[in-house]
XYZ file of N, CA and C in Angstrom:
801
model
N 43.039 51.089 -71.318
C 42.709 52.494 -70.788
C 43.977 53.247 -70.380
N 44.061 54.423 -70.826
C 45.203 55.239 -70.411
C 44.835 56.084 -69.172
N 45.692 55.979 -68.140
C 45.305 56.708 -66.925
C 46.596 57.391 -66.352
N 46.278 58.203 -65.382
C 47.374 58.952 -64.605
C 46.832 59.091 -63.171
N 47.839 59.103 -62.258
C 47.397 59.247 -60.814
C 48.190 60.404 -60.255
N 47.464 61.330 -59.495
C 48.112 62.364 -58.665
C 47.684 62.149 -57.218
N 48.643 62.101 -56.373
C 48.262 62.003 -54.919
C 48.674 63.246 -54.094
N 48.197 63.192 -52.935
C 48.432 64.396 -52.041
C 49.856 64.560 -51.554
N 50.600 63.405 -51.513
C 51.967 63.500 -51.079
C 52.258 62.937 -49.685
N 51.156 62.745 -48.838
C 51.396 62.122 -47.575
C 51.617 60.621 -47.798
N 52.040 59.913 -46.691
C 52.405 58.570 -46.874
C 51.194 57.700 -47.191
N 50.077 57.982 -46.656
C 48.818 57.193 -46.852
C 48.487 57.330 -48.334
N 48.411 58.471 -48.828
C 48.088 58.786 -50.262
C 49.037 58.133 -51.286
N 50.339 58.213 -50.895
C 51.387 57.571 -51.753
C 51.202 56.028 -51.763
N 50.954 55.523 -50.597
C 50.691 54.045 -50.562
C 49.574 53.610 -51.407
N 48.456 54.409 -51.325
C 47.263 54.178 -52.067
C 47.575 54.296 -53.666
N 48.372 55.232 -53.932
C 48.710 55.493 -55.326
C 49.513 54.244 -55.874
N 50.439 53.658 -55.039
C 51.142 52.477 -55.475
C 50.241 51.305 -55.647
N 49.289 51.241 -54.699
C 48.339 50.085 -54.765
C 47.473 50.223 -56.074
N 47.129 51.426 -56.408
C 46.276 51.673 -57.650
C 47.172 51.182 -58.872
N 48.426 51.639 -58.923
C 49.220 51.199 -60.082
C 49.316 49.708 -60.111
N 49.437 48.962 -59.069
C 49.512 47.588 -59.136
C 48.338 46.867 -59.623
N 47.160 47.343 -59.200
C 45.858 46.825 -59.644
C 45.656 47.194 -61.094
N 46.007 48.459 -61.501
C 45.883 48.829 -62.856
C 46.620 48.014 -63.777
N 47.852 47.708 -63.318
C 48.747 46.835 -64.142
C 48.108 45.424 -64.431
N 47.490 44.935 -63.413
C 46.835 43.559 -63.522
C 45.593 43.629 -64.548
N 45.094 44.831 -64.710
C 44.045 45.010 -65.727
C 44.556 45.523 -67.119
N 45.827 45.618 -67.162
C 46.436 46.062 -68.494
C 46.203 47.488 -68.781
N 45.910 48.286 -67.758
C 45.840 49.759 -68.022
C 47.194 50.289 -68.381
N 47.196 51.392 -69.140
C 48.452 51.980 -69.554
C 48.683 53.314 -68.718
N 49.808 53.379 -68.096
C 50.075 54.692 -67.401
C 50.527 55.692 -68.453
N 49.937 56.806 -68.519
C 50.180 57.816 -69.562
C 50.154 59.213 -68.897
N 51.244 59.883 -68.686
C 51.332 61.145 -68.146
C 50.989 62.254 -69.187
N 51.069 61.965 -70.448
C 50.887 62.990 -71.478
C 49.452 63.110 -71.953
N 48.811 62.067 -72.203
C 47.427 62.051 -72.790
C 46.582 60.955 -72.124
N 46.317 61.042 -70.835
C 45.528 60.043 -70.156
C 44.001 60.247 -70.467
N 43.266 59.162 -70.450
C 41.803 59.349 -70.657
C 41.161 59.623 -69.264
N 41.708 58.911 -68.216
C 41.175 59.162 -66.818
C 42.317 59.596 -65.951
N 42.077 60.680 -65.144
C 43.037 61.161 -64.186
C 42.480 60.847 -62.779
N 43.204 60.067 -61.984
C 42.663 59.711 -60.635
C 43.421 60.540 -59.576
N 42.582 61.296 -58.852
C 43.163 62.119 -57.781
C 43.011 61.356 -56.372
N 44.052 61.164 -55.720
C 44.042 60.473 -54.380
C 44.506 61.490 -53.357
N 43.582 61.841 -52.454
C 43.837 62.803 -51.393
C 42.590 63.455 -50.965
N 42.459 64.835 -51.236
C 41.206 65.544 -50.930
C 40.895 66.481 -52.081
N 40.046 67.366 -51.832
C 39.532 68.291 -52.889
C 40.808 69.160 -53.348
N 41.694 69.485 -52.440
C 42.910 70.227 -52.943
C 43.703 69.463 -53.897
N 43.778 68.073 -53.781
C 44.534 67.286 -54.682
C 43.777 67.336 -56.017
N 42.462 67.312 -56.014
C 41.727 67.414 -57.276
C 41.940 68.760 -58.013
N 42.041 69.862 -57.261
C 42.371 71.132 -57.901
C 43.721 71.108 -58.482
N 44.725 70.417 -57.810
C 46.017 70.256 -58.323
C 46.008 69.486 -59.626
N 45.192 68.358 -59.639
C 45.076 67.549 -60.838
C 44.528 68.303 -61.986
N 43.437 69.119 -61.693
C 42.751 69.912 -62.650
C 43.716 70.890 -63.368
N 44.504 71.648 -62.576
C 45.418 72.633 -63.159
C 46.628 71.990 -63.800
N 46.988 70.848 -63.367
C 48.049 70.015 -64.024
C 47.710 69.744 -65.481
N 46.461 69.369 -65.730
C 45.971 69.047 -67.033
C 45.000 70.016 -67.668
N 45.199 71.294 -67.269
C 44.343 72.332 -67.757
C 44.244 72.494 -69.266
N 45.313 72.128 -69.907
C 45.375 72.259 -71.367
C 44.706 71.106 -72.042
N 44.310 70.037 -71.309
C 43.725 68.894 -71.898
C 42.329 68.637 -71.290
N 41.749 69.593 -70.661
C 40.441 69.386 -70.026
C 39.354 68.797 -70.847
N 39.248 69.149 -72.222
C 38.130 68.501 -72.982
C 38.373 67.040 -73.247
N 39.643 66.562 -73.052
C 39.892 65.184 -73.419
C 39.966 64.192 -72.201
N 39.765 64.707 -70.973
C 40.044 63.927 -69.781
C 38.788 63.929 -68.913
N 38.661 62.790 -68.211
C 37.686 62.694 -67.199
C 38.439 62.436 -65.823
N 37.935 62.922 -64.752
C 38.536 62.867 -63.433
C 37.822 61.964 -62.532
N 38.540 61.198 -61.657
C 37.943 60.392 -60.641
C 38.701 60.734 -59.276
N 37.946 60.901 -58.233
C 38.530 61.267 -56.934
C 38.394 60.173 -55.868
N 39.516 59.910 -55.230
C 39.596 58.947 -54.112
C 39.954 59.757 -52.967
N 39.085 59.816 -51.900
C 39.410 60.635 -50.686
C 40.071 59.799 -49.648
N 41.109 60.435 -48.919
C 41.882 59.700 -47.896
C 41.545 60.295 -46.532
N 40.705 61.175 -46.479
C 40.338 61.770 -45.153
C 38.841 61.879 -45.087
N 38.396 63.204 -44.850
C 36.951 63.481 -44.885
C 36.470 63.441 -46.279
N 35.169 63.145 -46.401
C 34.573 63.085 -47.760
C 34.747 64.416 -48.496
N 35.219 64.427 -49.707
C 35.336 65.559 -50.455
C 34.266 65.705 -51.476
N 34.050 66.892 -52.004
C 32.979 67.193 -52.960
C 33.382 66.656 -54.365
N 34.740 66.478 -54.621
C 35.137 65.965 -55.838
C 35.535 64.460 -55.843
N 35.328 63.800 -54.698
C 35.786 62.496 -54.531
C 34.631 61.573 -54.273
N 34.566 60.457 -55.127
C 33.452 59.466 -55.036
C 33.828 58.233 -54.212
N 35.101 57.999 -54.069
C 35.567 56.718 -53.647
C 36.419 56.784 -52.314
N 36.291 55.848 -51.488
C 37.039 55.793 -50.219
C 38.284 54.992 -50.422
N 39.222 55.086 -49.502
C 40.607 54.484 -49.721
C 40.409 52.924 -49.816
N 39.400 52.268 -49.061
C 39.266 50.922 -49.068
C 38.486 50.410 -50.242
N 38.158 51.242 -51.301
C 37.408 50.759 -52.372
C 38.111 50.772 -53.723
N 39.408 50.758 -53.615
C 40.230 50.881 -54.852
C 39.974 49.667 -55.808
N 39.835 48.393 -55.198
C 39.613 47.255 -56.029
C 38.363 47.295 -56.825
N 37.268 47.806 -56.050
C 35.998 47.975 -56.756
C 36.081 48.967 -57.908
N 36.756 50.105 -57.595
C 36.901 51.207 -58.629
C 37.626 50.586 -59.887
N 38.799 49.957 -59.613
C 39.572 49.347 -60.743
C 38.718 48.343 -61.489
N 37.946 47.510 -60.782
C 37.088 46.487 -61.512
C 36.120 47.245 -62.440
N 35.359 48.284 -61.949
C 34.456 49.030 -62.711
C 35.116 49.676 -63.971
N 36.262 50.259 -63.671
C 36.977 50.878 -64.721
C 37.371 49.896 -65.821
N 37.743 48.740 -65.411
C 38.180 47.683 -66.409
C 37.048 47.114 -67.241
N 35.801 47.223 -66.638
C 34.644 46.716 -67.327
C 34.025 47.687 -68.280
N 34.419 48.945 -68.215
C 33.828 50.008 -69.134
C 34.519 49.897 -70.453
N 33.728 50.199 -71.497
C 34.274 50.142 -72.838
C 33.420 51.040 -73.757
N 33.726 51.074 -74.985
C 33.048 52.031 -75.868
C 31.625 51.696 -76.007
N 31.266 50.446 -75.819
C 29.823 50.013 -76.015
C 29.364 49.128 -74.817
N 30.149 49.137 -73.700
C 29.749 48.245 -72.650
C 28.696 48.887 -71.752
N 27.950 48.073 -71.092
C 26.872 48.519 -70.180
C 27.338 49.215 -68.916
N 28.591 48.993 -68.650
C 29.250 49.542 -67.356
C 30.063 50.793 -67.692
N 29.765 51.535 -68.834
C 30.389 52.716 -69.091
C 30.135 53.713 -67.866
N 31.091 54.528 -67.550
C 30.800 55.578 -66.465
C 29.866 56.658 -66.984
N 29.136 57.199 -66.136
C 28.319 58.332 -66.473
C 29.288 59.599 -66.385
N 29.397 60.312 -67.446
C 30.170 61.524 -67.513
C 29.420 62.755 -67.119
N 29.765 63.388 -66.028
C 29.113 64.598 -65.618
C 30.035 65.721 -65.904
N 29.448 66.891 -66.238
C 30.185 68.070 -66.598
C 29.853 69.188 -65.720
N 30.862 69.828 -65.070
C 30.686 70.959 -64.198
C 31.172 72.225 -64.849
N 30.469 73.345 -64.651
C 30.971 74.620 -65.189
C 32.204 75.137 -64.497
N 32.934 75.955 -65.206
C 34.161 76.494 -64.815
C 34.041 78.065 -64.906
N 34.989 78.831 -64.350
C 35.015 80.257 -64.421
C 36.268 80.605 -65.334
N 36.055 81.414 -66.337
C 37.067 82.004 -67.157
C 37.449 83.416 -66.593
N 38.753 83.648 -66.475
C 39.203 84.916 -65.870
C 40.182 85.606 -66.856
N 39.919 86.839 -67.051
C 40.846 87.630 -67.917
C 41.410 88.770 -67.000
N 42.711 88.615 -66.641
C 43.318 89.632 -65.709
C 44.177 90.632 -66.440
N 43.857 91.885 -66.309
C 44.528 92.960 -67.023
C 45.393 93.715 -65.973
N 46.669 93.803 -66.206
C 47.528 94.518 -65.425
C 48.385 95.544 -66.244
N 48.975 96.466 -65.574
C 49.824 97.498 -66.325
C 51.065 96.730 -66.888
N 51.491 95.655 -66.261
C 52.611 94.918 -66.714
C 52.340 93.866 -67.665
N 51.034 93.654 -68.046
C 50.601 92.601 -68.951
C 49.382 91.848 -68.658
N 48.836 91.040 -69.498
C 47.583 90.357 -69.245
C 47.756 88.880 -69.090
N 46.736 88.240 -68.519
C 46.850 86.731 -68.289
C 45.387 86.197 -68.264
N 45.196 84.986 -68.612
C 43.901 84.313 -68.632
C 44.052 83.036 -67.687
N 43.009 82.737 -66.990
C 42.963 81.560 -66.166
C 41.587 80.902 -66.226
N 41.523 79.624 -65.767
C 40.388 78.915 -65.588
C 40.324 78.398 -64.156
N 39.220 78.586 -63.482
C 39.128 78.202 -62.045
C 38.064 77.095 -61.946
N 38.306 76.080 -61.132
C 37.434 75.058 -60.787
C 36.544 75.409 -59.684
N 37.133 75.964 -58.620
C 36.387 76.355 -57.319
C 36.080 77.820 -57.325
N 37.077 78.697 -57.272
C 36.826 80.100 -57.048
C 37.992 80.919 -57.476
N 37.638 82.161 -57.657
C 38.663 83.262 -57.725
C 38.417 84.238 -56.628
N 39.385 84.723 -55.855
C 39.336 85.785 -54.954
C 40.273 86.864 -55.137
N 39.865 88.039 -54.731
C 40.723 89.266 -54.754
C 40.683 89.845 -53.375
N 41.789 89.933 -52.711
C 41.939 90.409 -51.380
C 43.007 91.509 -51.286
N 42.897 92.420 -50.256
C 43.861 93.368 -49.981
C 45.012 92.941 -49.148
N 46.251 93.319 -49.444
C 47.373 92.990 -48.611
C 47.620 93.983 -47.424
N 47.477 95.261 -47.685
C 47.814 96.211 -46.703
C 46.535 96.883 -45.997
N 45.405 96.682 -46.573
C 44.271 97.378 -46.009
C 43.027 97.178 -46.834
N 42.106 98.138 -46.806
C 40.780 97.967 -47.430
C 40.927 98.011 -49.008
N 40.250 97.037 -49.587
C 40.173 97.008 -51.018
C 39.164 97.985 -51.533
N 39.542 98.805 -52.507
C 38.616 99.630 -53.276
C 38.466 99.232 -54.727
N 37.317 98.789 -55.099
C 37.144 98.182 -56.394
C 35.763 98.510 -56.961
N 35.707 98.837 -58.187
C 34.443 99.095 -58.870
C 34.022 97.754 -59.462
N 32.738 97.464 -59.313
C 32.145 96.241 -59.871
C 31.160 96.611 -61.001
N 31.440 96.083 -62.200
C 30.483 96.266 -63.323
C 29.880 94.926 -63.667
N 28.627 95.119 -64.035
C 27.967 93.818 -64.547
C 27.449 94.143 -65.985
N 27.877 93.383 -66.913
C 27.610 93.518 -68.308
C 27.903 94.981 -68.798
N 29.135 95.438 -68.375
C 29.634 96.741 -68.791
C 28.953 97.914 -68.279
N 28.109 97.627 -67.257
C 27.383 98.800 -66.542
C 27.872 98.803 -65.105
N 28.244 100.021 -64.573
C 28.732 100.039 -63.195
C 27.584 99.626 -62.245
N 27.943 98.702 -61.329
C 26.966 98.144 -60.397
C 27.167 98.744 -58.975
N 28.397 98.673 -58.444
C 28.699 99.250 -57.159
C 30.200 99.563 -57.060
N 30.452 100.402 -55.985
C 31.874 100.599 -55.609
C 32.106 99.825 -54.327
N 32.941 98.859 -54.458
C 33.131 97.995 -53.186
C 34.312 98.489 -52.367
N 34.051 98.459 -51.031
C 35.146 98.683 -50.052
C 35.047 97.606 -49.033
N 36.105 96.978 -48.751
C 36.112 95.845 -47.745
C 37.352 95.045 -47.905
N 37.192 93.800 -47.384
C 38.326 92.872 -47.427
C 38.614 92.253 -48.667
N 37.554 92.048 -49.503
C 37.837 91.499 -50.829
C 36.503 90.936 -51.452
N 36.655 90.223 -52.551
C 35.540 89.618 -53.293
C 35.867 88.267 -53.698
N 34.903 87.381 -53.700
C 35.037 85.953 -54.062
C 34.098 85.681 -55.188
N 34.554 85.093 -56.278
C 33.702 84.633 -57.358
C 33.882 83.178 -57.573
N 32.761 82.405 -57.420
C 32.839 80.922 -57.360
C 32.031 80.318 -58.508
N 32.492 79.096 -58.814
C 31.737 78.125 -59.710
C 30.586 77.587 -58.949
N 29.582 76.973 -59.512
C 28.596 76.238 -58.770
C 29.117 75.162 -57.881
N 30.066 74.377 -58.341
C 30.673 73.342 -57.427
C 31.585 73.903 -56.425
N 32.086 75.141 -56.616
C 32.893 75.836 -55.692
C 32.065 76.589 -54.636
N 30.779 76.627 -54.852
C 29.957 77.316 -53.797
C 29.848 76.674 -52.457
N 30.333 75.372 -52.344
C 30.296 74.615 -51.101
C 31.587 74.905 -50.380
N 32.523 75.688 -50.926
C 33.776 75.879 -50.228
C 33.848 77.317 -49.640
N 34.800 78.150 -50.061
C 34.969 79.528 -49.375
C 33.651 80.265 -49.464
N 33.024 80.174 -50.686
C 31.729 80.958 -50.813
C 30.783 80.682 -49.722
N 30.624 79.340 -49.261
C 29.688 79.085 -48.218
C 30.068 79.746 -46.953
N 31.285 79.719 -46.636
C 31.830 80.380 -45.378
C 31.505 81.872 -45.454
N 31.372 82.418 -46.527
C 31.106 83.881 -46.659
C 29.546 84.200 -46.636
N 28.820 83.145 -46.553
C 27.334 83.278 -46.498
C 26.679 83.193 -47.932
N 27.369 82.730 -48.878
C 26.850 82.513 -50.156
C 25.917 81.390 -50.241
N 25.189 81.185 -51.364
C 24.267 80.056 -51.518
C 25.004 78.952 -52.119
N 24.603 77.687 -51.825
C 25.103 76.505 -52.543
C 24.289 76.313 -53.755
N 24.935 76.108 -54.921
C 24.321 76.005 -56.175
C 24.584 74.746 -56.834
N 23.598 74.072 -57.341
C 23.754 72.744 -57.955
C 24.620 72.930 -59.256
N 25.634 72.056 -59.471
C 26.616 72.239 -60.526
C 26.162 72.063 -61.923
N 24.873 71.684 -62.031
C 24.265 71.632 -63.445
C 23.807 73.064 -63.921
N 23.727 73.978 -62.958
C 23.378 75.352 -63.261
C 24.576 76.143 -63.738
N 24.608 76.589 -64.970
C 25.782 77.250 -65.489
C 25.737 78.693 -65.124
N 26.350 79.003 -64.038
C 26.408 80.394 -63.431
C 27.689 80.636 -62.618
N 27.863 81.871 -62.207
C 28.903 82.177 -61.280
C 28.315 82.995 -60.152
N 28.880 82.884 -59.001
C 28.455 83.611 -57.795
C 29.503 84.577 -57.313
N 29.063 85.784 -57.056
C 29.903 86.901 -56.602
C 29.492 87.146 -55.152
N 30.445 86.950 -54.249
C 30.204 87.179 -52.833
C 31.254 88.200 -52.163
N 30.762 89.072 -51.365
C 31.591 89.980 -50.759
C 32.315 89.479 -49.610
N 33.470 89.949 -49.280
C 34.353 89.532 -48.124
C 34.414 90.740 -47.211
N 33.580 90.779 -46.149
C 33.575 91.777 -45.074
C 33.528 93.204 -45.805
N 32.413 93.554 -46.508
C 32.243 94.814 -47.035
C 31.996 95.966 -45.974
N 32.291 97.149 -46.245
C 31.989 98.308 -45.461
C 30.741 98.871 -45.855
N 29.850 98.957 -44.904
C 28.514 99.550 -45.235
C 28.145 100.545 -44.074
N 28.065 101.801 -44.402
C 27.667 102.802 -43.404
C 26.998 103.989 -44.138
N 26.918 105.214 -43.523
C 26.216 106.288 -44.183
C 26.941 106.805 -45.477
N 28.332 106.556 -45.435
C 29.152 106.986 -46.506
C 29.310 106.119 -47.654
N 29.556 104.835 -47.242
C 29.874 103.713 -48.258
C 28.815 102.653 -48.256
N 28.434 102.242 -49.401
C 27.303 101.290 -49.454
C 27.521 100.328 -50.583
N 27.412 98.965 -50.245
C 27.340 97.892 -51.309
C 26.022 97.156 -51.127
N 25.795 96.255 -52.086
C 24.536 95.462 -51.977
C 24.460 94.665 -50.742
N 25.665 94.131 -50.471
C 25.667 93.218 -49.195
C 25.113 91.944 -49.328
N 24.863 91.461 -50.553
C 24.221 90.133 -50.788
C 24.961 89.474 -51.944
N 25.037 88.207 -51.868
C 25.644 87.452 -53.031
C 24.834 87.610 -54.261
N 25.544 87.597 -55.407
C 25.005 87.674 -56.681
C 25.158 86.448 -57.529
N 24.148 85.991 -58.182
C 24.224 84.871 -59.062
C 24.087 85.279 -60.539
N 25.107 85.112 -61.233
C 25.035 85.576 -62.664
C 24.946 84.464 -63.713
N 23.995 84.481 -64.667
C 23.940 83.374 -65.596
C 25.115 83.312 -66.587
N 25.101 82.239 -67.362
C 26.195 82.056 -68.308
C 26.430 83.166 -69.295
N 25.357 83.836 -69.697
C 25.603 84.916 -70.788
C 25.852 86.202 -70.214
N 26.086 86.391 -68.845
C 26.538 87.565 -68.187
C 28.006 87.534 -67.833
N 28.468 88.697 -67.622
C 29.925 88.782 -67.072
C 30.047 89.895 -66.092
N 31.014 89.861 -65.204
C 31.356 91.028 -64.327
C 32.759 91.382 -64.507
N 33.003 92.730 -64.305
C 34.358 93.198 -64.254
C 34.662 93.898 -62.978
N 35.804 93.484 -62.380
C 36.241 94.184 -61.136
C 37.436 95.039 -61.418
N 37.304 96.377 -61.219
C 38.330 97.376 -61.400
C 38.962 97.759 -60.165
N 40.308 97.795 -60.133
C 41.053 98.331 -59.002
C 40.885 99.870 -59.048
N 40.485 100.518 -57.936
C 40.230 101.972 -57.934
C 41.085 102.712 -57.039
N 42.262 102.196 -56.706
C 43.392 102.967 -56.080
C 44.671 102.185 -56.129
N 45.724 102.787 -55.886
C 47.047 102.084 -55.915
C 47.048 101.156 -54.674
N 47.071 99.880 -54.914
C 46.910 99.029 -53.786
C 47.583 97.545 -54.135
N 48.146 96.985 -53.074
C 48.695 95.677 -53.264
C 47.647 94.638 -52.977
N 47.525 93.686 -53.955
C 46.358 92.756 -53.909
C 46.903 91.423 -53.973
N 46.101 90.403 -53.420
C 46.445 88.985 -53.647
C 45.346 88.368 -54.348
N 45.573 87.945 -55.602
C 44.628 87.202 -56.353
C 44.822 85.676 -56.216
N 43.757 84.946 -55.981
C 43.913 83.535 -55.894
C 42.954 82.874 -56.974
N 43.456 81.917 -57.665
C 42.732 81.073 -58.516
C 42.810 79.647 -58.011
N 41.707 79.206 -57.363
C 41.744 77.915 -56.634
C 42.901 77.960 -55.570
N 43.845 77.041 -55.773
C 44.898 77.061 -54.719
C 46.147 77.843 -55.128
N 46.028 78.595 -56.231
C 47.198 79.275 -56.759
C 47.101 80.787 -56.351
N 48.221 81.379 -55.865
C 48.239 82.760 -55.350
C 49.119 83.600 -56.227
N 48.595 84.824 -56.435
C 49.409 85.790 -57.358
C 49.320 87.204 -56.728
N 50.408 87.631 -56.071
C 50.547 88.939 -55.597
C 50.597 89.968 -56.692
N 49.826 91.029 -56.718
C 49.680 91.958 -57.775
C 49.631 93.435 -57.222
N 50.465 94.312 -57.720
C 50.425 95.761 -57.307
C 50.134 96.634 -58.439
N 49.654 96.139 -59.555
C 49.409 96.994 -60.706
C 48.160 96.471 -61.489
N 47.176 96.024 -60.673
C 45.998 95.536 -61.306
C 45.131 96.654 -61.945
N 44.672 96.398 -63.105
C 43.651 97.307 -63.820
C 42.295 96.743 -63.549
N 42.091 95.394 -64.064
C 40.777 94.867 -63.889
C 40.827 93.381 -64.063
N 39.711 92.739 -63.590
C 39.560 91.272 -63.787
C 38.080 91.046 -64.391
N 38.040 90.390 -65.476
C 36.798 89.943 -66.005
C 36.481 88.488 -65.695
N 35.300 88.241 -65.143
C 34.914 86.918 -64.764
C 33.556 86.534 -65.563
N 33.642 85.342 -66.062
C 32.388 84.833 -66.790
C 32.510 83.261 -66.775
N 31.343 82.692 -67.068
C 31.332 81.159 -67.091
C 32.125 80.821 -68.392
N 33.029 79.866 -68.187
C 33.906 79.415 -69.305
C 33.047 78.577 -70.298
N 33.522 78.573 -71.492
C 32.919 77.806 -72.578
C 33.156 76.289 -72.397
N 34.263 75.890 -71.750
C 34.597 74.498 -71.478
C 34.152 74.131 -70.062
N 33.998 72.809 -69.800
C 33.645 72.347 -68.549
C 34.655 71.139 -68.144
N 34.645 70.906 -66.836
C 35.393 69.688 -66.356
C 34.501 68.518 -66.415
N 35.009 67.347 -66.714
C 34.352 66.118 -66.743
C 34.728 65.227 -65.621
N 33.754 64.653 -64.916
C 33.955 63.557 -63.916
C 33.399 62.277 -64.370
N 34.088 61.227 -64.271
C 33.626 59.878 -64.574
C 32.969 59.311 -63.272
N 31.692 59.054 -63.393
C 30.917 58.485 -62.259
C 30.596 57.008 -62.540
N 31.307 56.136 -61.790
C 31.126 54.665 -61.895
C 29.980 54.173 -61.028
N 29.463 55.080 -60.235
C 28.252 54.781 -59.407
C 27.517 56.078 -59.103
N 26.266 56.089 -58.781
C 25.575 57.327 -58.551
C 26.037 57.917 -57.123
N 26.252 59.243 -57.155
C 26.555 59.986 -55.961
C 25.968 61.414 -56.083
N 24.620 61.615 -55.878
C 24.049 62.909 -56.167
C 24.686 64.047 -55.331
N 24.595 65.190 -55.959
C 25.200 66.406 -55.342
C 24.663 66.692 -53.929
N 23.325 66.586 -53.823
C 22.760 66.934 -52.514
C 23.123 65.917 -51.404
N 23.346 64.599 -51.858
C 23.810 63.677 -50.918
C 25.212 64.079 -50.465
N 26.086 64.617 -51.304
C 27.373 65.160 -50.920
C 27.237 66.248 -49.891
N 26.295 67.122 -50.141
C 26.118 68.281 -49.249
C 25.656 67.763 -47.871
N 24.682 66.802 -47.923
C 24.203 66.337 -46.570
C 25.310 65.618 -45.920
N 26.051 64.804 -46.589
C 27.164 64.047 -45.918
C 28.257 64.964 -45.368
N 28.536 66.087 -46.086
C 29.589 66.960 -45.777
C 29.192 67.857 -44.547
N 27.893 68.358 -44.558
C 27.608 69.384 -43.554
C 26.495 69.037 -42.529
N 25.892 67.885 -42.729
C 24.845 67.446 -41.790
C 24.983 66.146 -41.038
N 25.548 65.188 -41.802
C 25.812 63.879 -41.208
C 27.027 63.830 -40.355
């Protein structure tokens, strides 16, 4: 098996990474930074986002496994004291073996960013946000090429289903099961009075829909794609839609999504 490990960079995570390498060597795994079959993230959900964007060009060929070193993450199935069990299960899997991992696929967001200075494309695992740097954001929101609303407020968040448990939840958005191919658009502190009006409610758009966010004044903005930040002062528009590709996670044991939600927010 070809594998690669990315850790959070703190001492505990780095020690676990070295332990994983030792155990993997005993099972004759091959460390491969160029074309791994499995990428192991050791840290938290932020580490998984880093791993995802590190291998963004090879997403169709890779499955991810998360090991959390702190609080339970939504992208991590394994605790720090379970590395030996994880390595054992990984070593027992094969092309025809009964212990093959279950591969689950989560939807992603595809972003097309248009600026006066040029265009760029991104894929997000958690969310995309657009926020103002100096003051109120003024942006026109179109759905399927038809004007929906003129937004005024602090910003807009567009999340994947798996990302709905993160910033989207803090904004009052709904948590969506990641088997549902959709994106959620949530307002960040919108202005609603007798003069200005927005829907004021999160929107869930299916796979075959798209939304466009147009900058409607000269404004400095901060665009974020997961953990990546991009200051922009010449934005024209951003198109958001469910991506054609998905991220794959290797499940070596069951861990249902709603169990993750309960453990993270209720237990």
